[in-house]
Amino acid sequence: MAESFEVALTVNGTPRTARVPARRLLSDLLRHDLGLTGTHVGCEHGVCGCCTVLLDGDPVRSCLMFAVTAAGHEVTTVEGLAEPDGTPSPVQRAFRECHGLQCGFCTPGFLCTVTALLRETPRPTEDQVLEGISGNLCRCTGYQNIVKSVHRAADLLSGSGGSGGSSPRNELSGSGGCGGSARRNETAEES
């Protein structure tokens, strides 16, 4: 019989406990024991990034981490990114506005990764965005809109994003401020 352990951790701001086998993965604890199915499991080898969650604010692959090692830590899943009243975070809003959601399977991992990226680098360059999301795979090959979403989220977080539709950038893109990436590319090509 497998030995089990009591794991106490904080998930999305709420203290949670679960008794789990020693080899239970954090992704399985979140999905199966705590019912937080927003965390997706893709490759189960840490390659695709679908299972990315924030552990004390840093992105980690929950499919590579034993649940017992998360004891005493704070975990944020995609369910915990929105405000308590359900208002989407700026990153979630940007992905919706810029069509960065694609089929949605990889989206929770991207949202957690981008949240951490923008906390560390509030105004990333194009190269920093590409490097920042390079550990997450989108099988829809929708990276163009995901990159636009990251720039839009940076605008929203800095307070320069507006509500969409009225600024020259929004008029340029015609999609609520999602033209930032294309505009940055044009500027780079001109120089």
Rosetta silent file (secondary structure, phi, psi, omega in degrees, C-alpha in Angstrom):
SEQUENCE: MAESFEVALTVNGTPRTARVPARRLLSDLLRHDLGLTGTHVGCEHGVCGCCTVLLDGDPVRSCLMFAVTAAGHEVTTVEGLAEPDGTPSPVQRAFRECHGLQCGFCTPGFLCTVTALLRETPRPTEDQVLEGISGNLCRCTGYQNIVKSVHRAADLLSGSGGSGGSSPRNELSGSGGCGGSARRNETAEES
SCORE:     score description
SCORE:     0.000 S_00000001
   1 L     0.000  133.525 -177.613    0.000    0.000    0.000 S_00000001
   2 L   -71.957  138.444  176.819    1.360    3.414   -0.991 S_00000001
   3 L   -73.027  141.453  178.935    2.230    5.784    1.813 S_00000001
   4 E  -120.768  159.093 -176.467    0.225    9.006    1.795 S_00000001
   5 E  -132.630  147.757  173.197    0.923   12.466    3.146 S_00000001
   6 E   -84.514  123.554 -179.355   -1.171   15.408    4.255 S_00000001
   7 E  -113.033  123.488  176.257   -0.331   18.399    2.048 S_00000001
   8 E  -115.828  125.253 -179.354   -1.286   21.885    3.204 S_00000001
   9 E  -150.940  169.130  177.007   -0.790   24.744    0.774 S_00000001
  10 E  -106.138  123.440 -178.911   -2.458   27.949   -0.306 S_00000001
  11 E  -120.001  119.362 -179.559   -4.165   27.789   -3.689 S_00000001
  12 L    53.929   38.505  176.011   -5.485   30.961   -5.262 S_00000001
  13 L    85.608   -0.058 -178.016   -5.400   32.660   -1.876 S_00000001
  14 E  -115.850  128.435  175.422   -7.302   29.921   -0.036 S_00000001
  15 E   -63.568  132.153 -179.460   -5.690   27.453    2.398 S_00000001
  16 E  -134.552  151.906  174.714   -6.245   23.912    1.132 S_00000001
  17 E  -135.776  153.462  176.115   -5.287   20.450    2.353 S_00000001
  18 E  -157.623  146.420  173.587   -5.331   17.044    0.759 S_00000001
  19 E   -98.557  120.928 -172.604   -4.031   13.581    1.618 S_00000001
  20 E  -134.417  153.699  171.847   -2.083   12.307   -1.353 S_00000001
  21 E   -63.574  154.273 -176.519    0.302    9.491   -2.262 S_00000001
  22 L   -57.152  -32.059 -175.170    3.967   10.484   -2.192 S_00000001
  23 L   -95.939   11.103  177.662    4.217   10.325   -5.995 S_00000001
  24 L   -66.610  130.298  178.701    1.093   12.428   -6.711 S_00000001
  25 E   -79.673  153.954  178.842    1.983   15.226   -9.124 S_00000001
  26 H   -59.892  -39.535  179.199    1.022   18.808   -8.368 S_00000001
  27 H   -60.925  -38.989  178.666   -1.052   18.904  -11.566 S_00000001
  28 H   -70.961  -37.739  175.742   -3.024   15.868  -10.371 S_00000001
  29 H   -59.463  -46.817 -177.724   -3.499   17.374   -6.916 S_00000001
  30 H   -64.396  -47.482 -174.410   -4.885   20.546   -8.478 S_00000001
  31 H   -76.258  -50.079 -169.761   -7.131   18.814  -11.008 S_00000001
  32 H   -91.407  -36.915 -177.244   -8.269   15.649   -9.246 S_00000001
  33 H   -89.280  -34.829 -176.858   -8.032   16.381   -5.525 S_00000001
  34 L  -105.995   -7.130  175.507   -8.930   20.080   -5.517 S_00000001
  35 L    73.308   19.976  179.209  -11.156   20.189   -8.624 S_00000001
  36 L   -95.373   82.430 -172.368   -9.228   23.019  -10.312 S_00000001
  37 L   -82.411    4.907  176.006   -9.405   21.698  -13.866 S_00000001
  38 L   -66.695  -29.046  176.283   -8.177   24.922  -15.447 S_00000001
  39 L   -75.131  118.233 -178.402   -4.641   23.582  -15.239 S_00000001
  40 L   -98.319  153.698  177.207   -4.194   21.422  -18.319 S_00000001
  41 L  -118.773  119.834 -177.944   -1.778   18.546  -18.805 S_00000001
  42 L  -104.355  -82.532 -172.622   -0.391   18.149  -22.302 S_00000001
  43 L   -85.791  -20.689 -176.173    2.871   16.280  -22.792 S_00000001
  44 L    60.886   21.619  176.724    3.453   15.219  -19.155 S_00000001
  45 L  -128.345    6.836  179.736    7.178   15.808  -19.721 S_00000001
  46 L    77.310   10.941 -176.460    7.384   19.541  -18.981 S_00000001
  47 L   -88.568  -41.535 -169.111    7.903   20.414  -22.640 S_00000001
  48 L   -84.929  -23.606  177.447    4.613   21.982  -23.697 S_00000001
  49 L    80.478    2.644 -179.784    3.964   24.289  -20.739 S_00000001
  50 L   -61.165  -29.467 -174.431    0.218   23.613  -20.621 S_00000001
  51 L   -91.626   10.516 -175.628    0.460   22.720  -16.936 S_00000001
  52 E   -62.758  129.928  172.507    2.254   25.917  -15.909 S_00000001
  53 E  -131.638  171.445  177.376    1.096   27.412  -12.616 S_00000001
  54 E  -100.955  127.342  176.267    2.685   30.012  -10.357 S_00000001
  55 E  -112.372  110.176 -174.036    4.478   28.771   -7.249 S_00000001
  56 L    52.556   36.052  175.756    5.124   31.713   -4.947 S_00000001
  57 L    91.693  -11.702 -179.343    4.787   33.872   -8.070 S_00000001
  58 E  -101.468  139.884  179.453    7.222   31.961  -10.266 S_00000001
  59 E   -69.938  134.638  176.901    6.068   29.791  -13.175 S_00000001
  60 E  -137.090  156.784  175.025    6.584   26.048  -12.667 S_00000001
  61 E   -86.971  110.067 -176.827    5.561   22.919  -14.542 S_00000001
  62 L   -71.738  -15.050  178.147    2.997   21.266  -12.294 S_00000001
  63 L   -84.036   -5.843  179.031    3.355   17.971  -14.180 S_00000001
  64 L  -110.647    1.360 -173.136    6.996   17.720  -13.094 S_00000001
  65 L  -117.310  131.434  175.047    6.539   18.579   -9.448 S_00000001
  66 E   -71.003  141.641 -178.621    5.398   16.278   -6.665 S_00000001
  67 H   -58.940  -36.651 -177.560    2.473   17.676   -4.726 S_00000001
  68 H   -63.497  -26.130  179.801    4.282   17.148   -1.411 S_00000001
  69 H   -76.961  -12.394  177.461    7.001   19.575   -2.480 S_00000001
  70 H   -89.643   -3.179 -179.560    4.387   22.326   -2.816 S_00000001
  71 L   -57.830  132.649  178.571    3.439   21.986    0.871 S_00000001
  72 L    84.628   -4.231 -178.424    3.626   25.339    2.616 S_00000001
  73 L  -102.411  169.920  176.932    3.807   27.270   -0.657 S_00000001
  74 E  -106.462  123.767 -179.867    1.337   29.488   -2.481 S_00000001
  75 E  -111.190  133.856  173.836    0.075   28.197   -5.810 S_00000001
  76 E  -118.333  122.135  176.440   -1.803   30.322   -8.321 S_00000001
  77 L  -101.526  178.678  179.111   -3.660   28.562  -11.105 S_00000001
  78 H   -59.530  -29.967  178.614   -5.479   30.124  -14.036 S_00000001
  79 H   -65.969  -21.848 -176.837   -8.593   30.203  -11.851 S_00000001
  80 H   -96.714    3.216 -178.430   -6.769   32.526   -9.473 S_00000001
  81 L   -78.707  -32.411 -178.872   -5.647   35.135  -11.993 S_00000001
  82 L   -73.175  162.602  175.234   -8.963   37.000  -12.147 S_00000001
  83 L   -65.755  158.940  179.978  -10.102   39.417   -9.465 S_00000001
  84 L   -56.076  -28.045  179.329  -12.213   37.927   -6.641 S_00000001
  85 L   -85.624    4.265  177.627  -15.356   39.372   -8.286 S_00000001
  86 L    94.227   -3.070  177.570  -14.533   37.545  -11.519 S_00000001
  87 L   -63.986  126.564 -179.365  -13.144   40.529  -13.422 S_00000001
  88 L   -60.737  146.956  175.358  -10.501   39.177  -15.806 S_00000001
  89 L   -67.879  163.558  176.406   -6.907   40.135  -15.110 S_00000001
  90 H   -55.838  -35.208  179.404   -5.254   42.469  -17.642 S_00000001
  91 H   -68.141  -44.578  177.900   -3.481   39.448  -19.142 S_00000001
  92 H   -62.194  -43.105  179.291   -6.740   37.527  -19.518 S_00000001
  93 H   -61.483  -43.223 -179.110   -8.419   40.596  -20.998 S_00000001
  94 H   -64.152  -41.559  178.853   -5.608   41.113  -23.495 S_00000001
  95 H   -62.571  -38.220  177.819   -5.738   37.485  -24.666 S_00000001
  96 H   -67.842  -46.352 -177.784   -9.486   37.840  -25.232 S_00000001
  97 H   -64.753  -36.981 -173.905   -9.181   41.167  -27.051 S_00000001
  98 L   -99.878   12.256  178.401   -6.314   40.072  -29.290 S_00000001
  99 L    57.835   39.246  177.660   -7.619   36.583  -30.083 S_00000001
 100 L   -86.809    3.769 -174.550   -4.703   34.959  -28.257 S_00000001
 101 L   -80.686  -28.007 -179.940   -6.954   32.225  -26.906 S_00000001
 102 L    50.530 -135.697  179.597   -6.857   29.924  -29.977 S_00000001
 103 L   -75.603  -20.936  174.933   -8.406   26.537  -29.107 S_00000001
 104 L    98.863  -11.631 -176.184   -7.763   27.302  -25.453 S_00000001
 105 L   -66.369  -42.067 -178.393   -5.953   24.146  -24.367 S_00000001
 106 L   -84.171  -10.887 -170.658   -2.577   25.840  -23.939 S_00000001
 107 H   -57.376  -44.835 -179.896   -4.105   29.116  -22.716 S_00000001
 108 H   -57.102  -40.733  178.506   -3.918   28.522  -18.926 S_00000001
 109 H   -65.714  -42.583  177.449   -0.185   27.869  -19.186 S_00000001
 110 H   -62.635  -44.375 -177.374    0.342   30.928  -21.366 S_00000001
 111 H   -61.463  -42.145  178.714   -1.686   33.135  -19.009 S_00000001
 112 H   -67.900  -43.198  179.700    0.352   32.062  -15.983 S_00000001
 113 H   -61.819  -46.401 -177.994    3.642   32.391  -17.862 S_00000001
 114 H   -67.727  -35.824  176.386    2.779   35.847  -19.223 S_00000001
 115 H   -58.482  -45.652  179.074    1.573   37.029  -15.802 S_00000001
 116 H   -68.929  -40.521  179.796    4.992   36.181  -14.357 S_00000001
 117 H   -58.415  -47.641 -176.135    6.821   37.592  -17.406 S_00000001
 118 H   -74.708  -22.149  174.069    5.114   40.973  -17.153 S_00000001
 119 H   -69.269  -38.658 -178.295    5.641   41.128  -13.398 S_00000001
 120 H   -83.808  -35.243 -177.269    9.382   40.754  -13.994 S_00000001
 121 L  -132.483   87.757 -172.777    9.571   42.712  -17.272 S_00000001
 122 L   -63.597  -29.817 -179.633    6.687   45.209  -17.456 S_00000001
 123 L  -127.215   72.627 -175.156    7.540   46.550  -20.940 S_00000001
 124 L   -71.541  147.793  172.296    9.158   43.656  -22.789 S_00000001
 125 L   -75.774  172.499  177.193   10.714   44.011  -26.216 S_00000001
 126 H   -57.977  -45.064  179.869    9.617   41.735  -29.035 S_00000001
 127 H   -64.015  -38.639  178.806   12.606   39.466  -28.376 S_00000001
 128 H   -66.965  -35.092  176.320   11.871   39.348  -24.639 S_00000001
 129 H   -65.424  -47.876 -178.423    8.274   38.352  -25.355 S_00000001
 130 H   -60.639  -42.479  178.124    9.386   35.598  -27.732 S_00000001
 131 H   -67.359  -40.170 -177.304   11.910   34.310  -25.214 S_00000001
 132 H   -63.099  -34.186 -178.544    9.421   34.627  -22.356 S_00000001
 133 L  -101.131    6.019 -174.893    6.803   32.451  -24.019 S_00000001
 134 L   -65.098  -18.762  178.989    9.246   30.081  -25.698 S_00000001
 135 L   -87.650    2.918  179.070    8.579   27.383  -23.094 S_00000001
 136 L  -116.896  131.464 -178.258    4.895   27.196  -23.983 S_00000001
 137 L  -105.071  134.623  174.610    3.692   25.419  -27.090 S_00000001
 138 L  -114.515  115.302 -178.636    0.573   26.335  -29.053 S_00000001
 139 L   -77.104  -11.254  175.826   -0.474   23.590  -31.445 S_00000001
 140 L   -81.781   -3.400 -175.897   -2.798   26.020  -33.228 S_00000001
 141 L    52.991   41.977 -177.923    0.360   27.903  -34.296 S_00000001
 142 L   -97.873   33.088 -173.909   -1.300   31.074  -33.073 S_00000001
 143 H   -62.789  -30.694 -177.601    1.812   32.758  -31.761 S_00000001
 144 H   -58.666  -47.456  179.967    1.205   36.002  -33.666 S_00000001
 145 H   -72.669  -29.947  176.603   -1.945   36.767  -31.679 S_00000001
 146 H   -67.245  -42.710  177.829   -0.380   35.528  -28.454 S_00000001
 147 H   -62.976  -43.453  176.123    2.542   37.927  -28.928 S_00000001
 148 H   -59.075  -39.180 -179.877    0.078   40.745  -29.639 S_00000001
 149 H   -63.382  -38.692 -179.927   -1.762   39.771  -26.456 S_00000001
 150 H   -64.593  -44.731  178.650    1.409   40.061  -24.386 S_00000001
 151 H   -64.802  -39.924  178.548    2.084   43.577  -25.687 S_00000001
 152 H   -64.029  -41.341  178.279   -1.559   44.534  -25.121 S_00000001
 153 H   -62.854  -39.203  177.454   -1.385   43.184  -21.552 S_00000001
 154 H   -61.795  -40.943  176.962    1.754   45.257  -20.961 S_00000001
 155 H   -62.830  -44.879 -178.755   -0.178   48.327  -22.163 S_00000001
 156 H   -64.240  -41.927 -179.464   -3.108   47.526  -19.896 S_00000001
 157 H   -67.884  -30.807 -179.445   -0.880   46.937  -16.878 S_00000001
 158 H   -82.607   -8.953 -179.369    0.997   50.193  -17.452 S_00000001
 159 L    87.591    4.282 -179.243   -2.257   52.118  -17.657 S_00000001
 160 L  -101.171    7.986 -175.132   -1.685   53.145  -21.265 S_00000001
 161 L   -84.906  -17.818 -179.741   -4.031   50.568  -22.735 S_00000001
 162 L    58.999 -169.861 -178.977   -7.276   52.508  -22.479 S_00000001
 163 L   -97.262    0.221  177.179  -10.580   50.824  -22.997 S_00000001
 164 L    92.318  139.451  171.625   -9.977   50.091  -26.653 S_00000001
 165 L    96.207  -18.134 -174.428  -11.284   51.653  -29.804 S_00000001
 166 L  -114.106  -16.959 -177.598  -10.432   55.311  -29.303 S_00000001
 167 L   -85.682  160.220  177.653   -6.647   55.665  -29.371 S_00000001
 168 H   -57.013  -35.461  178.843   -4.589   55.989  -32.570 S_00000001
 169 H   -64.051  -40.807 -179.511   -3.082   52.554  -31.855 S_00000001
 170 H   -66.021  -39.109  178.614   -6.543   51.046  -31.625 S_00000001
 171 H   -66.208  -36.384  178.507   -7.574   52.696  -34.857 S_00000001
 172 H   -61.637  -45.548 -176.419   -4.402   51.404  -36.482 S_00000001
 173 H   -86.202  -29.454 -176.963   -5.100   47.833  -35.503 S_00000001
 174 L    70.602   14.909 -177.218   -8.862   47.995  -35.515 S_00000001
 175 L  -142.116   51.931  172.653   -8.930   45.450  -32.715 S_00000001
 176 L    65.187   34.665  175.645   -8.863   47.135  -29.333 S_00000001
 177 L    88.894   17.347 -177.666   -5.172   47.967  -29.171 S_00000001
 178 L   -89.952    6.139 -179.648   -3.801   44.685  -30.471 S_00000001
 179 L   -85.405    0.648 -177.053   -1.712   46.351  -33.159 S_00000001
 180 H   -54.455  -45.155 -178.190    1.186   47.016  -30.812 S_00000001
 181 H   -64.139  -46.174 -179.243    3.189   44.067  -32.023 S_00000001
 182 H   -63.407  -40.578  179.488    2.682   44.851  -35.694 S_00000001
 183 H   -64.293  -40.809  178.132    3.520   48.493  -35.075 S_00000001
 184 H   -62.913  -38.347  178.152    6.702   47.500  -33.224 S_00000001
 185 H   -65.292  -41.341  178.778    7.679   45.291  -36.155 S_00000001
 186 H   -61.609  -41.996  179.658    7.115   48.140  -38.601 S_00000001
 187 H   -63.552  -41.894 -179.936    9.289   50.415  -36.480 S_00000001
 188 H   -65.062  -38.216 -179.651   12.049   47.805  -36.329 S_00000001
 189 H   -70.432  -31.132  179.951   11.953   47.309  -40.110 S_00000001
 190 H   -70.716  -31.136 -175.590   12.147   51.052  -40.740 S_00000001
 191 L   -85.502    0.000    0.000   15.292   51.471  -38.638 S_00000001
